[in-house]
JSON list of C-alpha atoms in Angstrom, two decimals:
[
{"chain": "A", "resi": 13, "resn": "MET", "atom": "CA", "xyz": [14.41, 121.32, 71.70]},
{"chain": "A", "resi": 14, "resn": "ALA", "atom": "CA", "xyz": [17.21, 121.90, 74.10]},
{"chain": "A", "resi": 15, "resn": "LYS", "atom": "CA", "xyz": [20.26, 123.91, 73.95]},
{"chain": "A", "resi": 16, "resn": "VAL", "atom": "CA", "xyz": [23.06, 122.96, 71.57]},
{"chain": "A", "resi": 17, "resn": "TYR", "atom": "CA", "xyz": [26.69, 123.67, 71.69]},
{"chain": "A", "resi": 18, "resn": "ALA", "atom": "CA", "xyz": [29.15, 123.90, 69.10]},
{"chain": "A", "resi": 19, "resn": "THR", "atom": "CA", "xyz": [32.59, 125.94, 68.77]},
{"chain": "A", "resi": 20, "resn": "GLY", "atom": "CA", "xyz": [34.03, 127.87, 65.95]},
{"chain": "A", "resi": 21, "resn": "ARG", "atom": "CA", "xyz": [37.63, 128.50, 65.05]},
{"chain": "A", "resi": 22, "resn": "ARG", "atom": "CA", "xyz": [39.31, 131.14, 62.89]},
{"chain": "A", "resi": 23, "resn": "LYS", "atom": "CA", "xyz": [43.27, 132.12, 63.29]},
{"chain": "A", "resi": 24, "resn": "THR", "atom": "CA", "xyz": [43.71, 132.41, 67.13]},
{"chain": "A", "resi": 25, "resn": "ALA", "atom": "CA", "xyz": [40.13, 133.27, 67.84]},
{"chain": "A", "resi": 26, "resn": "ILE", "atom": "CA", "xyz": [37.39, 131.09, 69.36]},
{"chain": "A", "resi": 27, "resn": "ALA", "atom": "CA", "xyz": [33.58, 131.19, 69.46]},
{"chain": "A", "resi": 28, "resn": "LYS", "atom": "CA", "xyz": [31.34, 129.24, 71.74]},
{"chain": "A", "resi": 29, "resn": "VAL", "atom": "CA", "xyz": [28.10, 129.15, 70.50]},
{"chain": "A", "resi": 30, "resn": "TRP", "atom": "CA", "xyz": [24.88, 127.63, 72.25]},
{"chain": "A", "resi": 31, "resn": "LEU", "atom": "CA", "xyz": [21.79, 127.82, 69.84]},
{"chain": "A", "resi": 32, "resn": "GLU", "atom": "CA", "xyz": [18.24, 127.21, 71.00]},
{"chain": "A", "resi": 33, "resn": "SER", "atom": "CA", "xyz": [14.63, 127.35, 69.26]},
{"chain": "A", "resi": 34, "resn": "GLY", "atom": "CA", "xyz": [13.32, 131.20, 70.21]},
{"chain": "A", "resi": 35, "resn": "ASN", "atom": "CA", "xyz": [12.20, 134.30, 68.21]},
{"chain": "A", "resi": 36, "resn": "GLY", "atom": "CA", "xyz": [15.48, 135.34, 66.25]},
{"chain": "A", "resi": 37, "resn": "GLN", "atom": "CA", "xyz": [17.99, 136.72, 69.31]},
{"chain": "A", "resi": 38, "resn": "LEU", "atom": "CA", "xyz": [21.44, 137.05, 68.34]},
{"chain": "A", "resi": 39, "resn": "THR", "atom": "CA", "xyz": [23.91, 137.64, 71.54]},
{"chain": "A", "resi": 40, "resn": "VAL", "atom": "CA", "xyz": [27.86, 138.47, 71.26]},
{"chain": "A", "resi": 41, "resn": "ASN", "atom": "CA", "xyz": [29.77, 138.44, 74.14]},
{"chain": "A", "resi": 42, "resn": "GLY", "atom": "CA", "xyz": [26.42, 139.78, 76.11]},
{"chain": "A", "resi": 43, "resn": "GLN", "atom": "CA", "xyz": [25.86, 142.67, 73.05]},
{"chain": "A", "resi": 44, "resn": "THR", "atom": "CA", "xyz": [23.49, 142.65, 70.33]},
{"chain": "A", "resi": 45, "resn": "LEU", "atom": "CA", "xyz": [25.27, 142.20, 67.03]},
{"chain": "A", "resi": 46, "resn": "ASP", "atom": "CA", "xyz": [24.97, 145.84, 66.55]},
{"chain": "A", "resi": 47, "resn": "GLN", "atom": "CA", "xyz": [26.36, 146.64, 69.56]},
{"chain": "A", "resi": 48, "resn": "TRP", "atom": "CA", "xyz": [29.34, 144.52, 68.85]},
{"chain": "A", "resi": 49, "resn": "LEU", "atom": "CA", "xyz": [30.53, 145.22, 65.73]},
{"chain": "A", "resi": 50, "resn": "GLY", "atom": "CA", "xyz": [29.33, 148.52, 65.14]},
{"chain": "A", "resi": 51, "resn": "GLY", "atom": "CA", "xyz": [29.39, 149.94, 61.58]},
{"chain": "A", "resi": 52, "resn": "HIS", "atom": "CA", "xyz": [30.96, 146.70, 60.35]},
{"chain": "A", "resi": 53, "resn": "ASP", "atom": "CA", "xyz": [28.03, 146.07, 57.83]},
{"chain": "A", "resi": 54, "resn": "SER", "atom": "CA", "xyz": [29.88, 143.34, 55.61]},
{"chain": "A", "resi": 55, "resn": "ILE", "atom": "CA", "xyz": [31.54, 141.53, 58.88]},
{"chain": "A", "resi": 56, "resn": "LYS", "atom": "CA", "xyz": [27.74, 141.37, 60.30]},
{"chain": "A", "resi": 57, "resn": "LYS", "atom": "CA", "xyz": [26.68, 139.82, 57.00]},
{"chain": "A", "resi": 58, "resn": "ARG", "atom": "CA", "xyz": [29.20, 136.83, 57.16]},
{"chain": "A", "resi": 59, "resn": "VAL", "atom": "CA", "xyz": [28.35, 136.24, 60.94]},
{"chain": "A", "resi": 60, "resn": "MET", "atom": "CA", "xyz": [24.38, 135.82, 59.92]},
{"chain": "A", "resi": 61, "resn": "GLN", "atom": "CA", "xyz": [25.43, 134.07, 56.64]},
{"chain": "A", "resi": 62, "resn": "PRO", "atom": "CA", "xyz": [24.65, 130.63, 58.13]},
{"chain": "A", "resi": 63, "resn": "LEU", "atom": "CA", "xyz": [21.14, 131.92, 59.27]},
{"chain": "A", "resi": 64, "resn": "HIS", "atom": "CA", "xyz": [20.19, 133.40, 55.98]},
{"chain": "A", "resi": 65, "resn": "VAL", "atom": "CA", "xyz": [21.36, 130.18, 53.89]},
{"chain": "A", "resi": 66, "resn": "SER", "atom": "CA", "xyz": [19.22, 127.99, 56.42]},
{"chain": "A", "resi": 67, "resn": "LYS", "atom": "CA", "xyz": [16.38, 130.51, 57.01]},
{"chain": "A", "resi": 68, "resn": "GLN", "atom": "CA", "xyz": [16.38, 130.44, 60.26]},
{"chain": "A", "resi": 69, "resn": "GLU", "atom": "CA", "xyz": [17.27, 133.84, 61.65]},
{"chain": "A", "resi": 70, "resn": "ALA", "atom": "CA", "xyz": [13.83, 134.56, 63.06]},
{"chain": "A", "resi": 71, "resn": "SER", "atom": "CA", "xyz": [13.46, 130.78, 64.38]},
{"chain": "A", "resi": 72, "resn": "VAL", "atom": "CA", "xyz": [16.35, 130.17, 66.54]},
{"chain": "A", "resi": 73, "resn": "ASN", "atom": "CA", "xyz": [18.10, 132.16, 69.40]},
{"chain": "A", "resi": 74, "resn": "VAL", "atom": "CA", "xyz": [21.68, 132.40, 69.33]},
{"chain": "A", "resi": 75, "resn": "ILE", "atom": "CA", "xyz": [24.29, 133.02, 72.22]},
{"chain": "A", "resi": 76, "resn": "VAL", "atom": "CA", "xyz": [27.97, 133.70, 71.09]},
{"chain": "A", "resi": 77, "resn": "LYS", "atom": "CA", "xyz": [31.09, 133.73, 73.69]},
{"chain": "A", "resi": 78, "resn": "THR", "atom": "CA", "xyz": [34.18, 134.96, 71.70]},
{"chain": "A", "resi": 79, "resn": "LEU", "atom": "CA", "xyz": [37.72, 135.12, 72.96]},
{"chain": "A", "resi": 80, "resn": "GLY", "atom": "CA", "xyz": [41.45, 135.81, 71.29]},
{"chain": "A", "resi": 81, "resn": "GLY", "atom": "CA", "xyz": [42.12, 137.16, 67.99]},
{"chain": "A", "resi": 82, "resn": "GLY", "atom": "CA", "xyz": [40.36, 140.49, 66.52]},
{"chain": "A", "resi": 83, "resn": "TYR", "atom": "CA", "xyz": [36.81, 141.43, 65.78]},
{"chain": "A", "resi": 84, "resn": "SER", "atom": "CA", "xyz": [37.16, 139.88, 62.22]},
{"chain": "A", "resi": 85, "resn": "ALA", "atom": "CA", "xyz": [38.69, 136.57, 62.99]},
{"chain": "A", "resi": 86, "resn": "GLN", "atom": "CA", "xyz": [36.15, 136.27, 66.20]},
{"chain": "A", "resi": 87, "resn": "ALA", "atom": "CA", "xyz": [33.43, 136.92, 63.56]},
{"chain": "A", "resi": 88, "resn": "ASP", "atom": "CA", "xyz": [34.41, 134.44, 61.11]},
{"chain": "A", "resi": 89, "resn": "ALA", "atom": "CA", "xyz": [34.97, 131.83, 64.33]},
{"chain": "A", "resi": 90, "resn": "ALA", "atom": "CA", "xyz": [31.29, 132.88, 65.42]},
{"chain": "A", "resi": 91, "resn": "ARG", "atom": "CA", "xyz": [29.85, 132.05, 61.85]},
{"chain": "A", "resi": 92, "resn": "HIS", "atom": "CA", "xyz": [31.83, 128.73, 61.88]},
{"chain": "A", "resi": 93, "resn": "GLY", "atom": "CA", "xyz": [30.62, 128.15, 65.20]},
{"chain": "A", "resi": 94, "resn": "ILE", "atom": "CA", "xyz": [26.62, 128.78, 64.39]},
{"chain": "A", "resi": 95, "resn": "SER", "atom": "CA", "xyz": [27.04, 126.56, 61.21]},
{"chain": "A", "resi": 96, "resn": "ARG", "atom": "CA", "xyz": [28.18, 123.89, 63.17]},
{"chain": "A", "resi": 97, "resn": "ALA", "atom": "CA", "xyz": [25.44, 124.53, 65.98]},
{"chain": "A", "resi": 98, "resn": "LEU", "atom": "CA", "xyz": [22.83, 124.24, 63.14]},
{"chain": "A", "resi": 99, "resn": "VAL", "atom": "CA", "xyz": [23.83, 120.82, 61.77]},
{"chain": "A", "resi": 100, "resn": "ALA", "atom": "CA", "xyz": [24.03, 119.48, 65.38]},
{"chain": "A", "resi": 101, "resn": "TYR", "atom": "CA", "xyz": [20.24, 121.36, 65.90]},
{"chain": "A", "resi": 102, "resn": "ASP", "atom": "CA", "xyz": [18.88, 119.38, 62.72]},
{"chain": "A", "resi": 103, "resn": "GLU", "atom": "CA", "xyz": [21.18, 117.21, 60.35]},
{"chain": "A", "resi": 104, "resn": "GLN", "atom": "CA", "xyz": [19.24, 118.52, 57.39]},
{"chain": "A", "resi": 105, "resn": "PHE", "atom": "CA", "xyz": [21.12, 121.99, 57.52]},
{"chain": "A", "resi": 106, "resn": "ARG", "atom": "CA", "xyz": [24.54, 120.32, 56.68]},
{"chain": "A", "resi": 107, "resn": "THR", "atom": "CA", "xyz": [23.32, 119.57, 52.92]},
{"chain": "A", "resi": 108, "resn": "ILE", "atom": "CA", "xyz": [22.22, 123.19, 52.89]},
{"chain": "A", "resi": 109, "resn": "LEU", "atom": "CA", "xyz": [25.55, 124.72, 54.36]},
{"chain": "A", "resi": 110, "resn": "LYS", "atom": "CA", "xyz": [28.20, 122.50, 53.02]},
{"chain": "A", "resi": 111, "resn": "PRO", "atom": "CA", "xyz": [28.05, 123.87, 49.35]},
{"chain": "A", "resi": 112, "resn": "HIS", "atom": "CA", "xyz": [28.75, 127.29, 50.72]},
{"chain": "A", "resi": 113, "resn": "GLY", "atom": "CA", "xyz": [31.30, 126.68, 52.51]},
{"chain": "A", "resi": 114, "resn": "LEU", "atom": "CA", "xyz": [30.45, 127.36, 56.05]},
{"chain": "A", "resi": 115, "resn": "LEU", "atom": "CA", "xyz": [31.12, 124.05, 57.44]},
{"chain": "A", "resi": 116, "resn": "THR", "atom": "CA", "xyz": [34.84, 124.08, 56.86]},
{"chain": "A", "resi": 117, "resn": "ARG", "atom": "CA", "xyz": [37.41, 125.40, 59.32]},
{"chain": "A", "resi": 118, "resn": "ASP", "atom": "CA", "xyz": [39.57, 128.38, 57.59]},
{"chain": "A", "resi": 119, "resn": "ALA", "atom": "CA", "xyz": [42.72, 126.94, 58.49]},
{"chain": "A", "resi": 120, "resn": "ARG", "atom": "CA", "xyz": [45.08, 130.19, 57.44]},
{"chain": "A", "resi": 121, "resn": "SER", "atom": "CA", "xyz": [46.66, 131.57, 60.22]},
{"chain": "A", "resi": 122, "resn": "VAL", "atom": "CA", "xyz": [50.26, 133.70, 60.76]},
{"chain": "A", "resi": 123, "resn": "GLU", "atom": "CA", "xyz": [53.03, 131.69, 59.85]},
{"chain": "A", "resi": 124, "resn": "ARG", "atom": "CA", "xyz": [55.97, 132.14, 62.71]},
{"chain": "A", "resi": 125, "resn": "LYS", "atom": "CA", "xyz": [59.07, 134.46, 62.33]},
{"chain": "A", "resi": 126, "resn": "LYS", "atom": "CA", "xyz": [62.30, 132.90, 61.23]},
{"chain": "A", "resi": 127, "resn": "TYR", "atom": "CA", "xyz": [65.84, 133.88, 62.56]},
{"chain": "A", "resi": 128, "resn": "GLY", "atom": "CA", "xyz": [67.92, 135.91, 60.20]},
{"chain": "A", "resi": 129, "resn": "LYS", "atom": "CA", "xyz": [64.63, 137.74, 58.63]},
{"chain": "A", "resi": 130, "resn": "LYS", "atom": "CA", "xyz": [62.94, 140.38, 59.47]},
{"chain": "A", "resi": 131, "resn": "LYS", "atom": "CA", "xyz": [59.34, 138.82, 59.05]},
{"chain": "A", "resi": 132, "resn": "ALA", "atom": "CA", "xyz": [58.34, 135.18, 58.35]},
{"chain": "A", "resi": 133, "resn": "ARG", "atom": "CA", "xyz": [59.73, 135.78, 54.84]},
{"chain": "A", "resi": 134, "resn": "LYS", "atom": "CA", "xyz": [61.00, 139.33, 54.11]},
{"chain": "A", "resi": 135, "resn": "SER", "atom": "CA", "xyz": [64.54, 139.52, 53.89]},
{"chain": "A", "resi": 136, "resn": "SER", "atom": "CA", "xyz": [67.05, 142.28, 54.35]},
{"chain": "A", "resi": 137, "resn": "GLN", "atom": "CA", "xyz": [68.29, 144.15, 51.26]},
{"chain": "A", "resi": 138, "resn": "PHE", "atom": "CA", "xyz": [70.78, 141.88, 49.23]},
{"chain": "A", "resi": 139, "resn": "SER", "atom": "CA", "xyz": [74.20, 143.71, 48.84]},
{"chain": "A", "resi": 140, "resn": "LYS", "atom": "CA", "xyz": [76.28, 142.67, 46.04]},
{"chain": "A", "resi": 141, "resn": "ARG", "atom": "CA", "xyz": [79.29, 144.76, 47.04]}
]
């Protein structure tokens, strides 16, 4: 089958994902997953979760390009993109991935700072007198 493209998003991070049948290689920004994330094993598991759930870790090659945000948000964006690419690759994966919440975009992002406040909601200390 030909290459399938999907986009994943989380906070301000965007992941462009290309998926094709192959032998299980995962490349992120031209590096392997171990080179890209180093010792962050829990984040590596989050990136690989859609492939483990659908049992495709040894039968598809994945190429991911990430931009924006930090490495954790980029990893979650990659997870979202891989999930969407798997569904585009084969529609039967939707019933497997949807109950795990892998197709839902995590819409939480940083709330903007308000004027008169130190942060979005933090105020200066109240003085009665």
